[in-house]
GROMACS .gro file of C-alpha atoms in nm:
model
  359
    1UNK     CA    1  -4.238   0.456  10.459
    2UNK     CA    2  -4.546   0.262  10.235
    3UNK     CA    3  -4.368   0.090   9.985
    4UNK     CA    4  -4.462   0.177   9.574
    5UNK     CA    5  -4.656  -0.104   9.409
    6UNK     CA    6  -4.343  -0.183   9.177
    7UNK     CA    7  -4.126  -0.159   9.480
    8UNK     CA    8  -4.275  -0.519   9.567
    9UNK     CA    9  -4.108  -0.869   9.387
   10UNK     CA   10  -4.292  -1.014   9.170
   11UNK     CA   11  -4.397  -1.375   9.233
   12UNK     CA   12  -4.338  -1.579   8.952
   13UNK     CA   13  -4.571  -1.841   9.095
   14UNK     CA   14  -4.890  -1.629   9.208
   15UNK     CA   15  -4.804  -1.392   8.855
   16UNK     CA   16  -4.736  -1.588   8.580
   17UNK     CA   17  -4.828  -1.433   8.332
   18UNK     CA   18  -4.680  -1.069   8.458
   19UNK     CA   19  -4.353  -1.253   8.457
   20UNK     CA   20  -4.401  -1.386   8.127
   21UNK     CA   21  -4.554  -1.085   7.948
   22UNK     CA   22  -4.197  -0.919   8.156
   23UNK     CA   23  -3.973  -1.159   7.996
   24UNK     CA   24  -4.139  -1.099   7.622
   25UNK     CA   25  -4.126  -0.731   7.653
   26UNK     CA   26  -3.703  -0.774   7.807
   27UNK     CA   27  -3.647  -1.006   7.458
   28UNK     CA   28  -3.847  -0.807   7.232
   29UNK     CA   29  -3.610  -0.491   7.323
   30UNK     CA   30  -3.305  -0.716   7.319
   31UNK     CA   31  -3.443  -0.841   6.958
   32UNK     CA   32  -3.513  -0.445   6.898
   33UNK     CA   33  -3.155  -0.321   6.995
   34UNK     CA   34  -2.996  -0.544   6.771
   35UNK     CA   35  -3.183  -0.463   6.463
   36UNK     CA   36  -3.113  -0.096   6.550
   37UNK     CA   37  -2.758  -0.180   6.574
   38UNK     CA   38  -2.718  -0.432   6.277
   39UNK     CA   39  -2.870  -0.157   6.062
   40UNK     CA   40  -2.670   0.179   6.215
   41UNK     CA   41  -2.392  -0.029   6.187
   42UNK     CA   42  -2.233   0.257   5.968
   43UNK     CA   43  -2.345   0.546   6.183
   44UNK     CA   44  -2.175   0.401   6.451
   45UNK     CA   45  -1.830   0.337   6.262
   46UNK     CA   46  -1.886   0.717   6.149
   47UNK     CA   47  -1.915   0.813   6.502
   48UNK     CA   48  -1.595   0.574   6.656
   49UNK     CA   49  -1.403   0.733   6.384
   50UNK     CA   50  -1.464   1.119   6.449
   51UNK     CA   51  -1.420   0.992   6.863
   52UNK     CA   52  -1.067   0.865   6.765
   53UNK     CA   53  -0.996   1.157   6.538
   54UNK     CA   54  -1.078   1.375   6.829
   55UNK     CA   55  -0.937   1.221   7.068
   56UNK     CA   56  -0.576   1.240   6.796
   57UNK     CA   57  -0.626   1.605   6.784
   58UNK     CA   58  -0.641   1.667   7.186
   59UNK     CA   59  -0.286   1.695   7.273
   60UNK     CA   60  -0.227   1.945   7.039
   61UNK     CA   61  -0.540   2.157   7.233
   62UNK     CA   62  -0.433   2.118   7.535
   63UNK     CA   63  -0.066   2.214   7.428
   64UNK     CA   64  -0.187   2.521   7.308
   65UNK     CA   65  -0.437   2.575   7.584
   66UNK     CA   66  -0.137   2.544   7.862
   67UNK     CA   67   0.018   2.854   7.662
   68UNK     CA   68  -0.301   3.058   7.779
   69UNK     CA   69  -0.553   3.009   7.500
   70UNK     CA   70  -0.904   2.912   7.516
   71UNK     CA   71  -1.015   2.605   7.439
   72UNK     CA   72  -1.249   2.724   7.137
   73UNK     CA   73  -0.931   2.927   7.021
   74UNK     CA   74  -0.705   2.665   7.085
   75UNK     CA   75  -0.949   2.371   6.890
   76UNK     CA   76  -0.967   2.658   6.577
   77UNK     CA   77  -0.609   2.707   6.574
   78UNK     CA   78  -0.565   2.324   6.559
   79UNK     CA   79  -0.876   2.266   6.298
   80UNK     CA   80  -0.744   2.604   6.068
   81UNK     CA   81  -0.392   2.430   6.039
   82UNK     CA   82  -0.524   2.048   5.965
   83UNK     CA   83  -0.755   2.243   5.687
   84UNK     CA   84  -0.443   2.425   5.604
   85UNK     CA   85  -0.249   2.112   5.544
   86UNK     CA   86  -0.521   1.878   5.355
   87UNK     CA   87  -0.569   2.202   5.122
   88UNK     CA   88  -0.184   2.230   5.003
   89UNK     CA   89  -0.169   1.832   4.996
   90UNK     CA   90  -0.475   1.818   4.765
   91UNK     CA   91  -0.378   2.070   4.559
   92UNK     CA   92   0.012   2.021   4.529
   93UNK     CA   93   0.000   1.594   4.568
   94UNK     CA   94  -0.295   1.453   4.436
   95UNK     CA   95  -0.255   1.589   4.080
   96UNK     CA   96   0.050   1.427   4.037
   97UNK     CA   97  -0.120   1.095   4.189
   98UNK     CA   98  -0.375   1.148   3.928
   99UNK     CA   99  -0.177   1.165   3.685
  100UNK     CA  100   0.074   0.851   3.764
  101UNK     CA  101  -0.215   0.681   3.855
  102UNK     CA  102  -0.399   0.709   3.463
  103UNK     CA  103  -0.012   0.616   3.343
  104UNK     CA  104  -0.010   0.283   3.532
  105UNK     CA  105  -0.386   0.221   3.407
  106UNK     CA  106  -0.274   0.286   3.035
  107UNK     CA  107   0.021   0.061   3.097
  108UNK     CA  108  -0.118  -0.196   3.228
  109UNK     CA  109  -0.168  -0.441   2.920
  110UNK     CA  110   0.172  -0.378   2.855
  111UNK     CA  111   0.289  -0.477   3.180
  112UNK     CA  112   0.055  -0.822   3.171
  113UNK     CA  113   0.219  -0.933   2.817
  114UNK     CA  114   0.551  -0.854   2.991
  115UNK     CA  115   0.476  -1.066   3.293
  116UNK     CA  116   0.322  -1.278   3.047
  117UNK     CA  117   0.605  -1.369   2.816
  118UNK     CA  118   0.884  -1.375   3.137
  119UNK     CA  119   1.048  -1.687   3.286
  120UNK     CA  120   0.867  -1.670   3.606
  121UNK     CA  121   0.511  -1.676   3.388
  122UNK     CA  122   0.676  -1.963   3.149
  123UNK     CA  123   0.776  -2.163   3.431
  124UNK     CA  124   0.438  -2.164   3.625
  125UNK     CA  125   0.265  -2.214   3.312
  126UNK     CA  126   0.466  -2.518   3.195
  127UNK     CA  127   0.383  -2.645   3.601
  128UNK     CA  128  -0.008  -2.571   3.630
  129UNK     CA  129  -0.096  -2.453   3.267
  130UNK     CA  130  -0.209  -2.116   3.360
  131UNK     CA  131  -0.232  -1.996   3.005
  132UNK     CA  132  -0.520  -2.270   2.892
  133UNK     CA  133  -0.660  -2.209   3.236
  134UNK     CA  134  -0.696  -1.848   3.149
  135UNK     CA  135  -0.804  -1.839   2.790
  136UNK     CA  136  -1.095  -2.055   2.903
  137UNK     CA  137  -1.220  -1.847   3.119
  138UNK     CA  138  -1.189  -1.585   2.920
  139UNK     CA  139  -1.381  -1.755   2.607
  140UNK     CA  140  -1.694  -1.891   2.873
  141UNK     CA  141  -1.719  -1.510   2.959
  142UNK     CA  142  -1.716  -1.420   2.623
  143UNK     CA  143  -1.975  -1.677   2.559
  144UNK     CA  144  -2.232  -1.589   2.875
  145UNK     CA  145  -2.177  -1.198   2.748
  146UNK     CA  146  -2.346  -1.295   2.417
  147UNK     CA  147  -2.594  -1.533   2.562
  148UNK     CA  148  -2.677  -1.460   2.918
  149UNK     CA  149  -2.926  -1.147   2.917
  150UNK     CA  150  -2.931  -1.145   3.309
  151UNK     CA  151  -2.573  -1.105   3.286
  152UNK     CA  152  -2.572  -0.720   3.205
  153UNK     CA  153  -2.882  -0.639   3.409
  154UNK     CA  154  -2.620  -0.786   3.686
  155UNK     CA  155  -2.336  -0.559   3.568
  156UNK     CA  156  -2.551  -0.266   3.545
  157UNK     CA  157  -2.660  -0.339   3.932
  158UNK     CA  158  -2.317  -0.380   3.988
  159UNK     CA  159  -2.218  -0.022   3.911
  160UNK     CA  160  -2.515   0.104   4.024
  161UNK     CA  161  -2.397  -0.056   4.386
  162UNK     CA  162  -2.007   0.060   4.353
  163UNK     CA  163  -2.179   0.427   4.266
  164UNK     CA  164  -2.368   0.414   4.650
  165UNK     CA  165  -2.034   0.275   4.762
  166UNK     CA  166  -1.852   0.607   4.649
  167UNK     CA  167  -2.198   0.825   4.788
  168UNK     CA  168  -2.195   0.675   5.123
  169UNK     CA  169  -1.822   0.736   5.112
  170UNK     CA  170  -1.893   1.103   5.084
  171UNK     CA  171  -2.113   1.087   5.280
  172UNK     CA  172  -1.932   0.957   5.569
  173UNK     CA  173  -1.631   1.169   5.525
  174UNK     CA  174  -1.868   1.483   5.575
  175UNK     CA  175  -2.059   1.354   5.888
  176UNK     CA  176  -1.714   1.230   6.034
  177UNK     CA  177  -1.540   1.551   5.978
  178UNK     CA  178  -1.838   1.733   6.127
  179UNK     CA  179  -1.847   1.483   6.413
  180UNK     CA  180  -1.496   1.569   6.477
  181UNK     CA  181  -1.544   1.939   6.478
  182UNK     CA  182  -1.792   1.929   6.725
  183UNK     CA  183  -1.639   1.638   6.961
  184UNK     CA  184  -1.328   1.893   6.975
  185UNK     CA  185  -1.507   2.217   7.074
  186UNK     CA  186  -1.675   2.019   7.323
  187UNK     CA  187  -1.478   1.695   7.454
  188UNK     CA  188  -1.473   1.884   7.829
  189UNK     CA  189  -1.819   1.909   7.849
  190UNK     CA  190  -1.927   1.579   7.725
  191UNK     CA  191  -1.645   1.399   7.935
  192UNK     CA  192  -1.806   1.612   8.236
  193UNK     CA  193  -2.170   1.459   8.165
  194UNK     CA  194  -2.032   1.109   8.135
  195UNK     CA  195  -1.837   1.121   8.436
  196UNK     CA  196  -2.207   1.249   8.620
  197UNK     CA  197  -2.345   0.921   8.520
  198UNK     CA  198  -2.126   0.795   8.808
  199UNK     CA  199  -2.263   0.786   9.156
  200UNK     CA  200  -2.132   1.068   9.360
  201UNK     CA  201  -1.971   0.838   9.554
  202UNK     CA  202  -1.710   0.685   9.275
  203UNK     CA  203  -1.722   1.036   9.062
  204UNK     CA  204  -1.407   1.176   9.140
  205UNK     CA  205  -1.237   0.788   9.078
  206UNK     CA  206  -1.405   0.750   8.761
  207UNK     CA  207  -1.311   1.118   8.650
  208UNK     CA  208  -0.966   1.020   8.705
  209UNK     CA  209  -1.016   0.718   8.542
  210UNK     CA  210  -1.166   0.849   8.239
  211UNK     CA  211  -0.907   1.136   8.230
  212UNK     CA  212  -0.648   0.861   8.196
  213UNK     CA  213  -0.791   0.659   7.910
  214UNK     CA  214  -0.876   0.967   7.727
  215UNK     CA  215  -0.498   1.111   7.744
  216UNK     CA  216  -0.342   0.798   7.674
  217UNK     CA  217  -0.563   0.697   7.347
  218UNK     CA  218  -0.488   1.109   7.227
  219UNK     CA  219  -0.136   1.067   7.292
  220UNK     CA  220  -0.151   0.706   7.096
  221UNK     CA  221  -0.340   0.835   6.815
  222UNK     CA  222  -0.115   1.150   6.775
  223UNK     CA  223   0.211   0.926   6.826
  224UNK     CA  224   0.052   0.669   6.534
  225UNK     CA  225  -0.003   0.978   6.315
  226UNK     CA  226   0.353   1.112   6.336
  227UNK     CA  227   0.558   0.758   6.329
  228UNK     CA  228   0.314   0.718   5.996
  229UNK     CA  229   0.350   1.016   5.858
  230UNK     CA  230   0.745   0.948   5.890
  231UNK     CA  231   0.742   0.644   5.776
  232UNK     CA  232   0.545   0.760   5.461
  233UNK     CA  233   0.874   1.013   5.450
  234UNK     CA  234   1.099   0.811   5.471
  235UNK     CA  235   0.957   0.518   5.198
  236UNK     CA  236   0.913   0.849   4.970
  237UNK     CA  237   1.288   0.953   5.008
  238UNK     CA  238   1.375   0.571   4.943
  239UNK     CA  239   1.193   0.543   4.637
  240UNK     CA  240   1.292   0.859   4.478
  241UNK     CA  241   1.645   0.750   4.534
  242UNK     CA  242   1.621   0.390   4.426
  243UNK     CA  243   1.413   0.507   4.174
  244UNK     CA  244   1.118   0.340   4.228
  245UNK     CA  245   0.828   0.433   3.933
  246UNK     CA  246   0.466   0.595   4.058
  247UNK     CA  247   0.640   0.698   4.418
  248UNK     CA  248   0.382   1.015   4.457
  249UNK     CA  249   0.055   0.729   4.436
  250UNK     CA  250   0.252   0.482   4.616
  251UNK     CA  251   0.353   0.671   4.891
  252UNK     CA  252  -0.073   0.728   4.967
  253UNK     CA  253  -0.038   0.347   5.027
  254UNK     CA  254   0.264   0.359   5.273
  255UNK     CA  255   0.093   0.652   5.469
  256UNK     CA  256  -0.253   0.451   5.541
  257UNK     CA  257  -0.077   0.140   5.549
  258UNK     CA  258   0.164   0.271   5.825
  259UNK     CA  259  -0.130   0.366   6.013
  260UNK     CA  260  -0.181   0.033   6.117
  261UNK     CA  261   0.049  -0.109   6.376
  262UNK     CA  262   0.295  -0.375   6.363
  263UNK     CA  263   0.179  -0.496   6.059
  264UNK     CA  264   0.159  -0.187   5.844
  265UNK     CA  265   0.475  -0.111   5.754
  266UNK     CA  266   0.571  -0.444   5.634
  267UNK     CA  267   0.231  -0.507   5.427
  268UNK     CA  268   0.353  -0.157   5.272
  269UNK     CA  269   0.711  -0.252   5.227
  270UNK     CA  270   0.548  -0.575   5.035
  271UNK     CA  271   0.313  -0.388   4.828
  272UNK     CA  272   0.624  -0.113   4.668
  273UNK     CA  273   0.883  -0.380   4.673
  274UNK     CA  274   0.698  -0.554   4.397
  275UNK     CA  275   0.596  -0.237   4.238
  276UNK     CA  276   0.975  -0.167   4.253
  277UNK     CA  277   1.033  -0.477   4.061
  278UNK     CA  278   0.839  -0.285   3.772
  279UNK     CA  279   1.232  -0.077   3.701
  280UNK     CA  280   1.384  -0.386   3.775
  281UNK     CA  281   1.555  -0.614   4.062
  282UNK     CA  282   1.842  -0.351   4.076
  283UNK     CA  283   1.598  -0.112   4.220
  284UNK     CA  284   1.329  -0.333   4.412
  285UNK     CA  285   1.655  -0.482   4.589
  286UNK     CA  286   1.800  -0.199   4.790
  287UNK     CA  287   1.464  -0.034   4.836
  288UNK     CA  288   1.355  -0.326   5.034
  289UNK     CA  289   1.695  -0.379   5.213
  290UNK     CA  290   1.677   0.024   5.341
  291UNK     CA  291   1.310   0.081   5.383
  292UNK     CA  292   1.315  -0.281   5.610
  293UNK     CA  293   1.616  -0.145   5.805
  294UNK     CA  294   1.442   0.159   5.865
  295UNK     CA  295   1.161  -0.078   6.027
  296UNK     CA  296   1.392  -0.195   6.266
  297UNK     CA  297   1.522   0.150   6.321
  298UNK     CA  298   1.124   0.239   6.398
  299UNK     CA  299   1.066  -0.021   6.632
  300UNK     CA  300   1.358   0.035   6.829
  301UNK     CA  301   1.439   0.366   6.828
  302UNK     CA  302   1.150   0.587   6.654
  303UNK     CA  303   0.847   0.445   6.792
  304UNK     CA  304   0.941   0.412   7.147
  305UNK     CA  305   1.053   0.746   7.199
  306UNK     CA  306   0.748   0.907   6.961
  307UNK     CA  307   0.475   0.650   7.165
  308UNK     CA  308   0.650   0.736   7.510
  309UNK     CA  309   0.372   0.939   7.630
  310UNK     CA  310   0.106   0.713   7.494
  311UNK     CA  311  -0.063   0.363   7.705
  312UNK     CA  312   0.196   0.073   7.682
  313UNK     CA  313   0.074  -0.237   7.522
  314UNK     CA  314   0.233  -0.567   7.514
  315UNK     CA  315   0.346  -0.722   7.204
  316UNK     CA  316   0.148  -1.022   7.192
  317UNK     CA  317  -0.186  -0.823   7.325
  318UNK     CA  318  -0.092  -0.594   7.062
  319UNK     CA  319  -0.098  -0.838   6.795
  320UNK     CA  320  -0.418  -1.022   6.868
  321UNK     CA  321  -0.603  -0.695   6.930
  322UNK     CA  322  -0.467  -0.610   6.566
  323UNK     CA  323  -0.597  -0.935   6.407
  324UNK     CA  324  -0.929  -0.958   6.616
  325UNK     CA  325  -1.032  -0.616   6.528
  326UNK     CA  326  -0.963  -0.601   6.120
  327UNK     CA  327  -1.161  -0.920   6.162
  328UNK     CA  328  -1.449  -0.760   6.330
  329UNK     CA  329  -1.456  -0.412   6.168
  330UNK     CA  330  -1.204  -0.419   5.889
  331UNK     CA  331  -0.949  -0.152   5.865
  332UNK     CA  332  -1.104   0.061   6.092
  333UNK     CA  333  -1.125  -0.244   6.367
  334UNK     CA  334  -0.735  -0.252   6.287
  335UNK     CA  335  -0.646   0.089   6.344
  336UNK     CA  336  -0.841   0.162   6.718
  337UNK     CA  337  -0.774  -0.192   6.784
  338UNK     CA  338  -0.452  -0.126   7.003
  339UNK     CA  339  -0.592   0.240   7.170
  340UNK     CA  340  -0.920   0.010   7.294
  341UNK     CA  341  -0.651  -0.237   7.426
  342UNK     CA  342  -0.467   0.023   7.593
  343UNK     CA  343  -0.789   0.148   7.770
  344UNK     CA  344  -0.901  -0.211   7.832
  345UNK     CA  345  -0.561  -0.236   7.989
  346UNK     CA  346  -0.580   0.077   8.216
  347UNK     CA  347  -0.910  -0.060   8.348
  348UNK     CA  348  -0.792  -0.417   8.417
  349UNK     CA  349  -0.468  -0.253   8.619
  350UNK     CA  350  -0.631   0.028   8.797
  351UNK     CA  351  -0.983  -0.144   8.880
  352UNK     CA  352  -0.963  -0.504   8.910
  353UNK     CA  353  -0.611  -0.555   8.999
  354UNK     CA  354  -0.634  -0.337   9.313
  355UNK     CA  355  -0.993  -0.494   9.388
  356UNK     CA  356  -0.820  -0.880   9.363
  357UNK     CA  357  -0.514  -0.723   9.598
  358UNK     CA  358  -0.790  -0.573   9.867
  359UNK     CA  359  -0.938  -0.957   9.881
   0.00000   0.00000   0.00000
């Protein structure tokens, strides 16, 4: 059979500048794809998110799709009681957020001349003379404010910046939660045109594959959700008992908090232990020595039977997969830090362990 024209090599030698006009069109779409990417950057966390929300909501489909339902009636069922529950929590818990939240705002200068006129504030100050420190800076401000006329025109851009903060924010939410809707009517059929990408050869390995990583990153996502969700419980309980003030907005803290693994729940035992020191040492104290015993009680006990289901990950890969992805992406790099691990994980021990082995 008569070869195509750009079936032949190329000879760099007798075609130089072929090759060269080549190797300026292969770096101007390299250049190309990462301007598209540096720029969707946003589009693409949007779209990670409502994959990993997805893939969260899966196990609960398929649950209800072994007990004879279809999948679009199974997915509705599942989306109908999520809307069910953000409805009631909006309605029933964020008022009372609201409303702690404005309390804590309106007490706040009472709570700096507190912390300003205690021992702890006295002894620092008498050590590094905060107080001078402070009232400096607060006078230059003061000063720049009446001089500097650049200085509101920067202010005014500032809000004008944190107001397409809070659009984009919208923003996101809605094309994430529409992302999600549709990934969940339809994760068969775009796992099915993946897994075609495959040569026929490898399809049925890669399916299997890809069936794997999928399950184990639902059942990881699902298993984060609930051990967050009770550790949010829990801290709640604890702080209602200890008497810990603003537990309804605190409590939004422990829940996202908890979300992220290992981690979490101690940045979120931090963050209302000193809140707790707000009604005193008699109630920060035993709300820190419970809610950290009930960390231990997670790790052991909770976790491992809730995550049994899910992709193991060891401790140490666990923890730099935490810290390298908040680096990369923040708090969303945090939270699919460990399911990427897992899947990384499944690949490395059912691909190229094997493949070493065969050698």
């Amino acid at each position: 059979m008569r070869r195509a024209p750009w079936d032949h090599p190329v000879n760099t030698r007798t075609h130089p500048i072929q090759t060269g006009f080549l190797l300026t069109v292969g770096v101007g779409i390299a250049l190309l794809g990462y301007y598209v990417l540096t720029n969707v950057g946003g589009l693409v966390g949007w779209i990670v998110t409502a994959a990993f929300i997805c893939l969260g909501m899966d196990p609960l489909v398929r649950r209800l799709e072994t007990k004879g339902l279809p999948r679009a009636v199974a997915a509705g069922v599942v989306i109908l009681a999520l809307a069910l529950v953000i409805t009631a929590f909006i309605m029933v818990v964020v008022p009372r957020m609201i409303e702690q939240a404005q309390q804590l705002v309106a007490r706040a200068p009472e709570l700096v001349t507190e912390f300003m006129n205690s021992e702890l504030f006295q002894g620092l100050d008498d050590r590094f003379d905060i107080a001078a420190s402070v009232q400096h800076t607060t006078g230059a401000f003061q000063e720049r404010l009446a001089t500097d006329e650049n200085l509101l025109g920067g202010m005014f851009g500032s809000v004008v910046s944190v107001s397409g903060v809070v659009i984009n924010a919208v923003t996101g939410t809605l094309i994430v939660m529409a992302l999600s809707l549709y990934f969940l009517f339809s994760l068969p059929t775009i796992k099915a045109w993946c897994y075609r990408l495959a040569p026929a050869s490898k399809r049925a390995r890669v399916k299997h594959l890809g069936d794997q990583m999928t399950k184990g990153v639902g059942n990881y996502v699902m298993g984060q959700a609930c051990v967050a969700l009770l550790n949010a419980l829990v801290a709640f309980i604890l702080m209602n008992v200890t008497g810990v003030p603003y537990a309804t907005l605190l409590v939004l803290f422990v829940a996202l908090l908890a979300f992220i693994p290992l981690v979490g729940g101690v940045l979120a035992g931090i963050l209302v232990t000193l809140m707790a020191t707000l009604g005193g040492w008699d109630t920060a104290i035993p709300y820190a020595l419970c809610y950290f015993a009930y960390l231990q009680l997670e790790a052991y006990v909770v976790s491992p039977r809730i995550m049994a289901r899910a992709v193991a990950v060891p401790g140490a890969v666990a923890v730099i997969a935490v810290a390298a992805g908040g680096a990369l992406w923040g708090i969303l790099g945090a939270l699919i830090a460990i399911p990427t691990a897992a899947a990384g994980l499944l690949l490395v021990r059912e691909v190229f362990v094997p493949r070493q082995d065969a050698r």
